[in-house]
Tab-separated table of C-alpha atoms in Angstrom:
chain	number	residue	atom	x	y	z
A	1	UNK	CA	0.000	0.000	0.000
A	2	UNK	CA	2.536	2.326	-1.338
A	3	UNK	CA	2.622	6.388	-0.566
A	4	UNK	CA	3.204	7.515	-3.737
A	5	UNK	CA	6.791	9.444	-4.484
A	6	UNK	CA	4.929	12.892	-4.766
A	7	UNK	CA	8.201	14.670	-3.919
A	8	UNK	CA	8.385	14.806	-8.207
A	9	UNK	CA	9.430	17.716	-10.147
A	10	UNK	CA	7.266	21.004	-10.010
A	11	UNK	CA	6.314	21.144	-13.842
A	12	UNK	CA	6.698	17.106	-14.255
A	13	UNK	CA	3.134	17.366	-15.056
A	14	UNK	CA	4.018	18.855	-18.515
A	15	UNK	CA	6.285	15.577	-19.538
A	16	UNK	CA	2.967	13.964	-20.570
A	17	UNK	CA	1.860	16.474	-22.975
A	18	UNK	CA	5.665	17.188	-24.345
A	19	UNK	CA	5.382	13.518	-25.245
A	20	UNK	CA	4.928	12.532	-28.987
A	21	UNK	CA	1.703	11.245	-29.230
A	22	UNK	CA	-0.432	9.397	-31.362
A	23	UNK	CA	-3.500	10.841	-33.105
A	24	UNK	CA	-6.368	10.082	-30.453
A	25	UNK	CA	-8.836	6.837	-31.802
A	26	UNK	CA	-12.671	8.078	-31.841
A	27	UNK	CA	-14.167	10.360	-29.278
A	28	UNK	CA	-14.455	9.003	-25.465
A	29	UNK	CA	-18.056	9.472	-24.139
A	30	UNK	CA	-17.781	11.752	-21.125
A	31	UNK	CA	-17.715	10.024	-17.877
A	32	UNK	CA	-15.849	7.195	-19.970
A	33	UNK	CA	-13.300	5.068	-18.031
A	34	UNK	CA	-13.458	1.882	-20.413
A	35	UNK	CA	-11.726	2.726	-23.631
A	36	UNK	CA	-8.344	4.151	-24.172
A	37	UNK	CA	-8.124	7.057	-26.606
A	38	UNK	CA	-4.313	6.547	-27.879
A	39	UNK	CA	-2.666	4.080	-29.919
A	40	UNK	CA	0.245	3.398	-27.069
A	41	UNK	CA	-2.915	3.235	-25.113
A	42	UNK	CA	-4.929	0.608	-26.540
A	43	UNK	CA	-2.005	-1.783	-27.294
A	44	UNK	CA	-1.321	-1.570	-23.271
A	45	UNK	CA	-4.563	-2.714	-22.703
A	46	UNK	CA	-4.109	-6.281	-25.089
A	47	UNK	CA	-1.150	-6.705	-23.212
A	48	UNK	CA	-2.404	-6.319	-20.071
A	49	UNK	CA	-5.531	-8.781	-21.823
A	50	UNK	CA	-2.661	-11.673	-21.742
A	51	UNK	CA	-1.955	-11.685	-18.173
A	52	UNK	CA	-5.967	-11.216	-16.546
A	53	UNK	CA	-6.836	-14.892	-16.502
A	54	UNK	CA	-3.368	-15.029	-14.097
A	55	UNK	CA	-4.193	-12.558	-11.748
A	56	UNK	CA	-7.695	-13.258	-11.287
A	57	UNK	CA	-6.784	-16.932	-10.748
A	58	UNK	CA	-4.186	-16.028	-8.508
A	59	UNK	CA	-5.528	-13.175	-6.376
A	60	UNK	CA	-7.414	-15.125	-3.367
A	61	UNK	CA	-4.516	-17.463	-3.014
A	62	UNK	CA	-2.171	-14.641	-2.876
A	63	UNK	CA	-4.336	-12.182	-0.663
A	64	UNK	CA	-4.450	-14.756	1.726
A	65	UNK	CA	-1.319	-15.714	2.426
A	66	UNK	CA	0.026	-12.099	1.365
A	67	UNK	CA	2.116	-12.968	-1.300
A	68	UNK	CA	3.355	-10.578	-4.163
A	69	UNK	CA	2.834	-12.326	-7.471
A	70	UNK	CA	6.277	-12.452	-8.701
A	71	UNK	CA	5.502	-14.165	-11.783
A	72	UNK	CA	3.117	-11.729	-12.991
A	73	UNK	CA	5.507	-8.953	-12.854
A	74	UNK	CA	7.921	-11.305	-14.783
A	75	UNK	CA	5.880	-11.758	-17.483
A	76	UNK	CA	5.380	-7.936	-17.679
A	77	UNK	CA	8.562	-7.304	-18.346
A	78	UNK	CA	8.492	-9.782	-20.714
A	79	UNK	CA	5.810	-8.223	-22.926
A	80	UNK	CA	7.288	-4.915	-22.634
A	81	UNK	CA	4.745	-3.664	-19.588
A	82	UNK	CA	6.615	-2.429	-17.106
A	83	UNK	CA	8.007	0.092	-19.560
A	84	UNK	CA	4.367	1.374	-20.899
A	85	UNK	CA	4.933	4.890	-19.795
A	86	UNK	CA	8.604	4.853	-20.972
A	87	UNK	CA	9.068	7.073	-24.209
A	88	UNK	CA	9.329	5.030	-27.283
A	89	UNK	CA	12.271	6.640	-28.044
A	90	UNK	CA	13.738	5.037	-25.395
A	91	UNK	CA	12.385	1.482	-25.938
A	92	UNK	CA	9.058	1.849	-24.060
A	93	UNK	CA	5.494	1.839	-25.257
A	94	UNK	CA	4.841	5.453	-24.863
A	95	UNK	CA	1.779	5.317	-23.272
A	96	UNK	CA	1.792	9.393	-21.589
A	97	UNK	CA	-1.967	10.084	-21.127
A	98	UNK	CA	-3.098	9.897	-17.114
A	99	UNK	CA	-6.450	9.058	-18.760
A	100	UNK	CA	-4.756	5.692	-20.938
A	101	UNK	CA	-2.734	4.701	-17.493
A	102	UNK	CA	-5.864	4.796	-15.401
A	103	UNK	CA	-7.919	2.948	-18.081
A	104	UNK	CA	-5.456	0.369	-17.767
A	105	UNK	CA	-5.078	0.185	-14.246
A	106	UNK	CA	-9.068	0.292	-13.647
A	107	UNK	CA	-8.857	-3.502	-16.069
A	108	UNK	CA	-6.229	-4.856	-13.373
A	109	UNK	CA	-7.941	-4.043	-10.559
A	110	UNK	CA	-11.133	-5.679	-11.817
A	111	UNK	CA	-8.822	-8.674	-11.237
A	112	UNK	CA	-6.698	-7.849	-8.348
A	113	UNK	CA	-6.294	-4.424	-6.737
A	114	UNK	CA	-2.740	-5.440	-4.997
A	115	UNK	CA	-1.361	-6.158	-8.445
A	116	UNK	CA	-2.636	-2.866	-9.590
A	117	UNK	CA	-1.551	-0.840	-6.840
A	118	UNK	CA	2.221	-2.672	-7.622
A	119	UNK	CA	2.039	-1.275	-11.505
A	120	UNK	CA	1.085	1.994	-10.733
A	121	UNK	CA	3.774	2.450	-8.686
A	122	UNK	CA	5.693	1.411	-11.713
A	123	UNK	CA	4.110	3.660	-14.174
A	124	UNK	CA	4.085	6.092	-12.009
A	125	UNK	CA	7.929	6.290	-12.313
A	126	UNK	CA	8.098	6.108	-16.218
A	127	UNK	CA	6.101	9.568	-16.237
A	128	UNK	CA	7.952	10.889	-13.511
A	129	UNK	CA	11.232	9.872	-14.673
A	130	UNK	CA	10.194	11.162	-18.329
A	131	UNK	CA	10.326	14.535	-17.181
A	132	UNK	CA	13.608	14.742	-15.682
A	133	UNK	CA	14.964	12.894	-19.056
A	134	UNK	CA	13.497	15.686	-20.608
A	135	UNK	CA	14.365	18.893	-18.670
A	136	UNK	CA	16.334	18.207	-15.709
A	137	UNK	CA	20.483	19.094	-15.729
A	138	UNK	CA	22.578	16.963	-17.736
A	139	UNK	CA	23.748	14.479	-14.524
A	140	UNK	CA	20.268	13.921	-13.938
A	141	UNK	CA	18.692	13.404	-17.672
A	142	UNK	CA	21.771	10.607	-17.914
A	143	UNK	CA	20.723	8.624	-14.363
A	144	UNK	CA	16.815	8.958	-15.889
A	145	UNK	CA	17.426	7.807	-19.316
A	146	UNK	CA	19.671	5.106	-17.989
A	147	UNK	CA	16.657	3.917	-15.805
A	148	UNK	CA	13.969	4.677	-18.568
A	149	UNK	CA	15.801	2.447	-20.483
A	150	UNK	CA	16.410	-0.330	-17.845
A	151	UNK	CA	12.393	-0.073	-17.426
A	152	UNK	CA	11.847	-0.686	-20.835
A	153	UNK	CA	13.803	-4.089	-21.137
A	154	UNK	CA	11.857	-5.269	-17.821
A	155	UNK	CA	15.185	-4.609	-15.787
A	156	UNK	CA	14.394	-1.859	-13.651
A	157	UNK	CA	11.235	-1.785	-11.067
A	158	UNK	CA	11.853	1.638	-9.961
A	159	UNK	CA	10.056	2.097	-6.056
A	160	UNK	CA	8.700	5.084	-3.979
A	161	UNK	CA	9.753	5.008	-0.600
A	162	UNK	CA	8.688	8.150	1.092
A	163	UNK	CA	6.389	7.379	4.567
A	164	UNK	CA	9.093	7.842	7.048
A	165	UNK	CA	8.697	4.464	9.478
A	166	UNK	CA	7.447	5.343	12.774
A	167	UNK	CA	9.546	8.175	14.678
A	168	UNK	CA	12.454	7.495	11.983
A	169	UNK	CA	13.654	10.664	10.127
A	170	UNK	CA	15.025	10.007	6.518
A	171	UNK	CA	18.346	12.077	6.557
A	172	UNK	CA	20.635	12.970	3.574
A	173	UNK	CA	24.454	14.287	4.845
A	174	UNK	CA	27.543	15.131	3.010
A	175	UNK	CA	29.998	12.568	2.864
A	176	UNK	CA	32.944	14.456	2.864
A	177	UNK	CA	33.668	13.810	-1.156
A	178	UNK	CA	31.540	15.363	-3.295
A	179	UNK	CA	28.224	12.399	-2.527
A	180	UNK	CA	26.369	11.453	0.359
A	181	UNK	CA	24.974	9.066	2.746
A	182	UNK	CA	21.534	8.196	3.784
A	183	UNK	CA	19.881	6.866	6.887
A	184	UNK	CA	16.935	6.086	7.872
A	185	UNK	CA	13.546	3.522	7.702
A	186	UNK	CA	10.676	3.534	5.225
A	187	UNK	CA	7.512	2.195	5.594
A	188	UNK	CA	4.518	1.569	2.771
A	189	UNK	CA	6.840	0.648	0.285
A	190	UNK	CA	4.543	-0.750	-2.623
A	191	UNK	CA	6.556	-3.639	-5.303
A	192	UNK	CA	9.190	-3.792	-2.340
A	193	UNK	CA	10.048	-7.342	-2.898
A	194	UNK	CA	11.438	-6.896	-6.831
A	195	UNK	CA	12.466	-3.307	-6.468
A	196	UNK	CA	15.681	-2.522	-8.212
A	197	UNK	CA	15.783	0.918	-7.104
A	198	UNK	CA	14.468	3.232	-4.691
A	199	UNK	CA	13.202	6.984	-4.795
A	200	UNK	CA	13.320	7.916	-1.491
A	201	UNK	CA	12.278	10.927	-0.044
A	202	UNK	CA	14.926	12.735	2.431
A	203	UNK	CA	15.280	15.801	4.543
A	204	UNK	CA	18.767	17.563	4.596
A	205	UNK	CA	19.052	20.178	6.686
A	206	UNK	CA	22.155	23.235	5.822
A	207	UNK	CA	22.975	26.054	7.380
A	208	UNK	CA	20.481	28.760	9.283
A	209	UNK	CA	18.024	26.263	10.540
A	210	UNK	CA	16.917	25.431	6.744
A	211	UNK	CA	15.928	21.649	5.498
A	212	UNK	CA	16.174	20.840	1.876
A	213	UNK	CA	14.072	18.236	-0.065
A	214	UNK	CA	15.500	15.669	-1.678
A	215	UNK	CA	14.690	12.757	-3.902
A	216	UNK	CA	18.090	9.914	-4.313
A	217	UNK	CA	17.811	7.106	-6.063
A	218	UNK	CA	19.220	4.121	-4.593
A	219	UNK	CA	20.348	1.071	-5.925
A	220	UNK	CA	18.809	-2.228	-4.003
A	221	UNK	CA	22.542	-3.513	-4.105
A	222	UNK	CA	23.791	-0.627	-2.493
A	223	UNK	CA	25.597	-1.358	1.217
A	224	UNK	CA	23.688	-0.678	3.851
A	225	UNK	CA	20.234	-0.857	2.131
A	226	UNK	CA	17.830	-3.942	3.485
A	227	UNK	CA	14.050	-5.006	2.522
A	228	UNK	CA	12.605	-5.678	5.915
A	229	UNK	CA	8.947	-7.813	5.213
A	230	UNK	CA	6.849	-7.410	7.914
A	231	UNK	CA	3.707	-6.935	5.871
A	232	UNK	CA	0.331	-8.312	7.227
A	233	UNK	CA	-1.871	-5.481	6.203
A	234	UNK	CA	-5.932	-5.336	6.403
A	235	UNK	CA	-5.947	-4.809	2.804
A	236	UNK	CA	-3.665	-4.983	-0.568
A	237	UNK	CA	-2.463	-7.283	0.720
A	238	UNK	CA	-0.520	-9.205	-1.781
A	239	UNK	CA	0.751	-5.737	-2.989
A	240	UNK	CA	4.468	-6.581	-1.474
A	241	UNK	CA	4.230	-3.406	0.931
A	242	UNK	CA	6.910	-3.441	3.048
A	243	UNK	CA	9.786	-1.342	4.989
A	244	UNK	CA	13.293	-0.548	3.352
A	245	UNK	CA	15.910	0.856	6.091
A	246	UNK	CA	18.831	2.785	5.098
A	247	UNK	CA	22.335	2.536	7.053
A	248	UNK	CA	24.717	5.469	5.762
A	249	UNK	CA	24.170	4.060	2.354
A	250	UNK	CA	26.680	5.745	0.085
A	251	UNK	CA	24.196	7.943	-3.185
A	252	UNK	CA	26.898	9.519	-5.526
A	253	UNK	CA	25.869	13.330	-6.001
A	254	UNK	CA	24.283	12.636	-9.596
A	255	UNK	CA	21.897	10.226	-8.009
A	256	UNK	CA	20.155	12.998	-6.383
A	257	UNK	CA	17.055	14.646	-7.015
A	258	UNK	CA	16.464	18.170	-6.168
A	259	UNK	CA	13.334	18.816	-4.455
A	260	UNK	CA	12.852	22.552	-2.960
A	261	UNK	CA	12.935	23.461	0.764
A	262	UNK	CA	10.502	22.771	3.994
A	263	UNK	CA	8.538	25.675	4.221
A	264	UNK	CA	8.786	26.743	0.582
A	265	UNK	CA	5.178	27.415	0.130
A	266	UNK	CA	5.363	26.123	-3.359
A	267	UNK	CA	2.125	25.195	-5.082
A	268	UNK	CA	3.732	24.575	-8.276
A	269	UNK	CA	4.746	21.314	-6.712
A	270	UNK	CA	0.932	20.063	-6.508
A	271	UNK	CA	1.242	19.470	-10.557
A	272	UNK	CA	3.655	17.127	-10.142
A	273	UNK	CA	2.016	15.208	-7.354
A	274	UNK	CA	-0.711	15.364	-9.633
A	275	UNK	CA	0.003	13.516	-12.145
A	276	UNK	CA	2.284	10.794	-10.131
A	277	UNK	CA	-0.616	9.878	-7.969
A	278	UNK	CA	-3.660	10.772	-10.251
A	279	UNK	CA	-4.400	7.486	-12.098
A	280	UNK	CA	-4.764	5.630	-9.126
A	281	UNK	CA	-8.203	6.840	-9.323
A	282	UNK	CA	-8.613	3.759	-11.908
A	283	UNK	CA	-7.347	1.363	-9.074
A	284	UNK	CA	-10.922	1.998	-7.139
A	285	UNK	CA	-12.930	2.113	-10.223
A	286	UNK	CA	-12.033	-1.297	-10.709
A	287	UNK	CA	-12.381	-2.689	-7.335
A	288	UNK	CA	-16.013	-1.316	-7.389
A	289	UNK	CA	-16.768	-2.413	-11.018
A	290	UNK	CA	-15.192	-5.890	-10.041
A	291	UNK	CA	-18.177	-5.770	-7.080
A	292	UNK	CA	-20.694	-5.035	-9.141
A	293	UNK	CA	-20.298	-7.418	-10.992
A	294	UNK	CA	-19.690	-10.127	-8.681
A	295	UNK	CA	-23.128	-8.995	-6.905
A	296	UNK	CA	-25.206	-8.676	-10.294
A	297	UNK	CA	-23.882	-12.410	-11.424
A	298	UNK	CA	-25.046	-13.654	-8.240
A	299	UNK	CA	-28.803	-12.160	-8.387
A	300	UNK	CA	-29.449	-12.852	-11.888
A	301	UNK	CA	-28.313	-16.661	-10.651
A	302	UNK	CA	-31.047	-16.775	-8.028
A	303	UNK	CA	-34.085	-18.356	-9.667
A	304	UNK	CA	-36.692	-16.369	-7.522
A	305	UNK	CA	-37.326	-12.829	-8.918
A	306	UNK	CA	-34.852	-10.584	-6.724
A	307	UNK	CA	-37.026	-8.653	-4.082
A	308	UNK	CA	-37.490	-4.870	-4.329
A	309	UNK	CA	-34.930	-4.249	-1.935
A	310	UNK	CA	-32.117	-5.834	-3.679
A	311	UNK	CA	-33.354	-3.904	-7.091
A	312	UNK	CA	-33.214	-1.326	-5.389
A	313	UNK	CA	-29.795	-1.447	-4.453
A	314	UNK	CA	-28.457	-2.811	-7.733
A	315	UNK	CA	-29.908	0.782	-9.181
A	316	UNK	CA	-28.298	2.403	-6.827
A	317	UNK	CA	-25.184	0.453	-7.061
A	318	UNK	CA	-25.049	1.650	-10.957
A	319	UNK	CA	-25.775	4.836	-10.132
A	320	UNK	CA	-22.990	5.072	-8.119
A	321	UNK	CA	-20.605	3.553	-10.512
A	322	UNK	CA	-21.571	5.611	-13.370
A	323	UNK	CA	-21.132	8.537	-10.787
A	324	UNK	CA	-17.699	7.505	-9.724
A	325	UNK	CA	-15.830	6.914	-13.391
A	326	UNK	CA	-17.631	10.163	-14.563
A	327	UNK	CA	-15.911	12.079	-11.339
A	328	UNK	CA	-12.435	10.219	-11.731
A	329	UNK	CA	-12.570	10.565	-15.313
A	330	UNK	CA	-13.111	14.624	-15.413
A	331	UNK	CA	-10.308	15.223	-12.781
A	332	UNK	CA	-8.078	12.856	-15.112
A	333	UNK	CA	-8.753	15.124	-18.101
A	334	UNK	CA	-8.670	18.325	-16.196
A	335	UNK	CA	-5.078	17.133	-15.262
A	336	UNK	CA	-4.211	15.881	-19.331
A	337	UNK	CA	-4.903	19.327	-20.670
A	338	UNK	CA	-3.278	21.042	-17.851
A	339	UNK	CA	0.238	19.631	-18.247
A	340	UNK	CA	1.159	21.722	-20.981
A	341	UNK	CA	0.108	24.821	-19.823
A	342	UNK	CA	3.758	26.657	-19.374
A	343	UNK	CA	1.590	30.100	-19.840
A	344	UNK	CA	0.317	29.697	-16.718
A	345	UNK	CA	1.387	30.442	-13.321
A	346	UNK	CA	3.186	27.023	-11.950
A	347	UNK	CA	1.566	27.822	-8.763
A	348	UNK	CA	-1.858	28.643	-9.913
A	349	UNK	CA	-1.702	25.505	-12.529
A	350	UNK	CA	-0.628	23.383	-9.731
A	351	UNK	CA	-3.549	24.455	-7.784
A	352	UNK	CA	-6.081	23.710	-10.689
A	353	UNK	CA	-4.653	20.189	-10.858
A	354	UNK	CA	-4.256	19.156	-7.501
A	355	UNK	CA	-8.207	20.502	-6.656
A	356	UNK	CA	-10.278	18.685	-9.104
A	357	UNK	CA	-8.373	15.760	-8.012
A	358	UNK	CA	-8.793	15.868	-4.411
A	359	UNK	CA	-12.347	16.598	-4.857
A	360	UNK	CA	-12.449	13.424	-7.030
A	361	UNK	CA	-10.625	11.546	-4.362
A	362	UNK	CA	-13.197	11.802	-1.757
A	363	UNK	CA	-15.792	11.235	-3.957
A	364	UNK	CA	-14.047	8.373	-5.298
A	365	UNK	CA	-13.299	6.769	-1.644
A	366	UNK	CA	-16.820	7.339	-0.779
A	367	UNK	CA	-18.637	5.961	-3.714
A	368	UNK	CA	-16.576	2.838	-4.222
A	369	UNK	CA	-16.411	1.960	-0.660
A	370	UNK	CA	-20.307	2.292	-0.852
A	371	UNK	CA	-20.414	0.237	-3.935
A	372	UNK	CA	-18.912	-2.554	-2.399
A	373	UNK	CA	-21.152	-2.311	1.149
A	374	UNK	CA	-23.883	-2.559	-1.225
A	375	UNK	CA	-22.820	-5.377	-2.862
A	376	UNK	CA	-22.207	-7.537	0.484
A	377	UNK	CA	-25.755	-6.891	1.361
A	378	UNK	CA	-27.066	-7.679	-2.050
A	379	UNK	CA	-25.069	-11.095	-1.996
A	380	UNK	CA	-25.656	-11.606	1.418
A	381	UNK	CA	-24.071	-13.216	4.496
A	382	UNK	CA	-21.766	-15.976	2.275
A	383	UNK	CA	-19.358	-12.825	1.509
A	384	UNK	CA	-19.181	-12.573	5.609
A	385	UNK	CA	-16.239	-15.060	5.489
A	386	UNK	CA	-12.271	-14.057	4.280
A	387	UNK	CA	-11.995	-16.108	1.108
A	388	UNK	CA	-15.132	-14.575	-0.337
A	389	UNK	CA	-13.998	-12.550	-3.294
A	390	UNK	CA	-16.339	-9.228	-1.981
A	391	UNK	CA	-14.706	-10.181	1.114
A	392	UNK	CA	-10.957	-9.365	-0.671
A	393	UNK	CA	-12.458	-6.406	-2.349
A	394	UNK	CA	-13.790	-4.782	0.741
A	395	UNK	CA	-10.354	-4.787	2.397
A	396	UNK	CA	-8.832	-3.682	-0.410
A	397	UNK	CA	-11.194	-0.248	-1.233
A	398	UNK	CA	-10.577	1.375	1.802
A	399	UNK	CA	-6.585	1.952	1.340
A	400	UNK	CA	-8.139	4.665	-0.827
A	401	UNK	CA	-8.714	7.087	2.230
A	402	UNK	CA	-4.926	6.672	3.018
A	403	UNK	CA	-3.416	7.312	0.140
A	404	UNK	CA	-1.443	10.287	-0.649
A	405	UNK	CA	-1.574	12.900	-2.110
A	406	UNK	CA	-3.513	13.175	0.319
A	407	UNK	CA	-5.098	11.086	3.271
A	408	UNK	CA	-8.458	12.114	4.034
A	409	UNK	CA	-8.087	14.519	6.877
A	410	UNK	CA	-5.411	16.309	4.800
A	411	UNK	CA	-7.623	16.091	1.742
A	412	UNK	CA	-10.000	17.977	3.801
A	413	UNK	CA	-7.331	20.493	5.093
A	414	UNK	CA	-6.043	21.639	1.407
A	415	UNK	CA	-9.585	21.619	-0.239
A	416	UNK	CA	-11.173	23.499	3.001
A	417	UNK	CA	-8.100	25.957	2.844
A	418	UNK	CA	-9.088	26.490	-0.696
A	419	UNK	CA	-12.413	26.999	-0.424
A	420	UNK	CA	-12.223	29.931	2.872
A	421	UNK	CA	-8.769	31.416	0.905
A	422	UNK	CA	-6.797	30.086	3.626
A	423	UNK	CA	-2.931	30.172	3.730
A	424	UNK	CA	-1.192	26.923	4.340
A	425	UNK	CA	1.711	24.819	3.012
A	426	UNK	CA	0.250	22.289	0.681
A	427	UNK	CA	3.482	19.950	0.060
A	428	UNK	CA	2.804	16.871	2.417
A	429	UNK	CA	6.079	16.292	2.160
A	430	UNK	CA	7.381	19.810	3.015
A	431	UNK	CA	4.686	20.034	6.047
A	432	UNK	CA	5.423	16.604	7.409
A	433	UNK	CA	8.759	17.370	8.030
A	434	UNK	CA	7.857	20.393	10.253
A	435	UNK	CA	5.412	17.994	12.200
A	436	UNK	CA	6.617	16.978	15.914
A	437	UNK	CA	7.243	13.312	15.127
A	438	UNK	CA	4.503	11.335	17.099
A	439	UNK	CA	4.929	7.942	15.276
A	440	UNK	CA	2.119	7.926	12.901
């Protein structure tokens, strides 16, 4: 159950839009989360087609013994999946539309949230990554196309790591020749167990009481870096979510990522944060179709004519659905055509990115968890029991409410502070590091 890495560049919203892409198939009905509209797009989804039967079969069996399924990540990088958002130019499929990525996430899901949750994290990286290939410094465009390229050929499974563990602080210092060292424990680490390299999130503080942001990238070879697995979570479970710990771990300077100072006040981060944690939208569009589903199979089963309170329901149910991909899908597009937007003012485009999609997070969180209550009471008291599959998918819908950008109650903070033109600093990543650590 991965925290995304939402310490990303400030415009690394616009990589998506500076991306060559193909002339968009026919028209997407409005509300639409079921078709992609790009050629890149729609050949994701038939690869993704090859490996459904797998994960559906496998999901139960793997939620319940919480096991990440390995072999479904090996035969994505087989078939060229785990580099979908890398440019083509640099060997991947070139899939750069949020609204493509969440289509194809949303079809996952359907069969297994955890293995969803796993690839976003994945594709999340390619877009991220894209950017600083595009427009960081030279030391930095090398270490991203390098990795782009790894992604591409199924080598690299690039993870965020930035949920500090407990009353841990993740600490960059100097180490005296030119690099530096980190320490320090993460927790929520999503795709933890085939990880080949780590973006963590890390405070450094300088001179005059000031802490700088920064993102290194860090080998899984690298000394002093372990995988700790204590996962045994409520939900997601087979989503290989675990802690990484750092021990003065040795980052040469080039394998660091600038990312502003605590306190900054920057909105023109939200754009970023955006679009790395945007299409996970798709994730609980799926979960809730997969419900529906399940629950609509199972009445149209029963011989007797279903009673009026179970129709009921199973309009409401659809109601809801159609509700939730037609909220998830306009905060998706809001964010597409906002990427390119360099007239704009980064903070004020940041800010029209990051609200659409927070108020399409809580609807999102609301409606599918609803969705699947529903569908336990259509189905009844057989889906009171762990192996039922409703059982599985009403664990796995409410990691949606702690997911950042952001968890609910700071959801509520930024849009509330929007709404009443209040002042406030809306990088999580900036304000948690000015929070009195209390272990949470």
């Amino acid at each position: 159950m991965q925290e995304q890495d939402t310490a990303s560049p400030s415009h690394v919203g616009a990589a998506l839009m500076e991306t060559e892409r193909d002339t968009p198939g026919p028209a997407v009905p409005p509300g639409d989360l079921a078709t992609a509209i790009t050629a890149p797009g729609r050949e994701l989804l038939t690869r993704l087609a090859r490996h459904l039967p797998r994960i559906r079969a496998a999901a139960a069996p793997n939620d319940r013994d919480g096991t990440f399924p390995a072999e479904t990540f090996r035969g994505f990088a087989r078939d060229g999946v785990l580099g979908a958002t890398v440019p083509a130019e640099l060997g991947g499929m070139g899939v750069s539309r949020l609204h493509d990525v969440a289509v194809a996430l949303l079809r996952v899901a359907e069969a297994d949230a955890s293995t969803a949750l796993a690839l976003h994290a994945q594709f999340s990286r390619g877009i991220t990554l894209t950017y600083e290939w595009r427009h960081g410094p030279p030391p930095t465009q090398e270490l991203a196309e390098r990795l782009l390229r790894a992604m591409a050929r199924g080598e690299a499974v690039v993870c965020g790591a930035v949920k500090d563990h407990g009353r841990e602080v993740t600490q960059l210092r100097p180490d005296g020749a030119g690099g530096w060292l980190l320490s320090g424990r993460k927790t929520l680490v999503t795709m933890a167990p085939i990880g080949t390299h780590f973006v963590v999130s890390a405070q450094a503080p300088v001179a005059e009481g000031l802490t700088l942001l920064h993102a290194p990238i860090v080998a899984r070879d690298t000394p002093g870096l372990s995988i700790i697995d204590g996962w045994n979570g409520l939900g997601m479970r087979a989503s290989g979510t675990f802690d990484v710990a750092f021990d003065n771990c040795p980052v040469p300077a080039g394998d660091v990522l600038a990312r502003g100072s605590v306190g900054a006040h920057s909105d023109a981060v939200l754009a970023g944060q955006t679009v790395s944690s945007i299409t996970m939208l798709g994730i609980y569009a799926g979960v809730a179709q997969a419900a529906r589903d399940l629950a609509v199979d199972t009445v149209a089963r029963r011989s007797a004519t279903p009673p009026a309170a179970s129709r009921t329901l199973v309009a409401e149910i659809e109601a809801r659905l159609y509700a939730l991909r037609a909220t998830a899908s306009a905060a998706i597009v809001n964010a597409d055509e906002l990427s390119p937007r360099h007239d704009m003012d980064p903070d004020e485009r940041g800010r029209r990115m990051m609200t659409p999609f927070q108020c399409a997070k809580v609807m999102v969180n609301q409606l599918a968890a609803a969705v699947v209550d529903d569908c336990l009471t259509v189905v009844g008291g057989a889906t009171y029991v762990a192996e039922h599959p409703l059982a599985r998918l009403y664990r796995d819908v409410r990691a949606g409410r702690f997911m950042q950008p952001y968890t609910y109650a700071d959801g509520v903070d930024y849009l509330s502070a929007q709404v009443l033109g209040l002042e406030r600093d809306n990088n999580y990543v900036s304000v948690r590091a000015t929070r009195p650590v209390d272990g949470r």
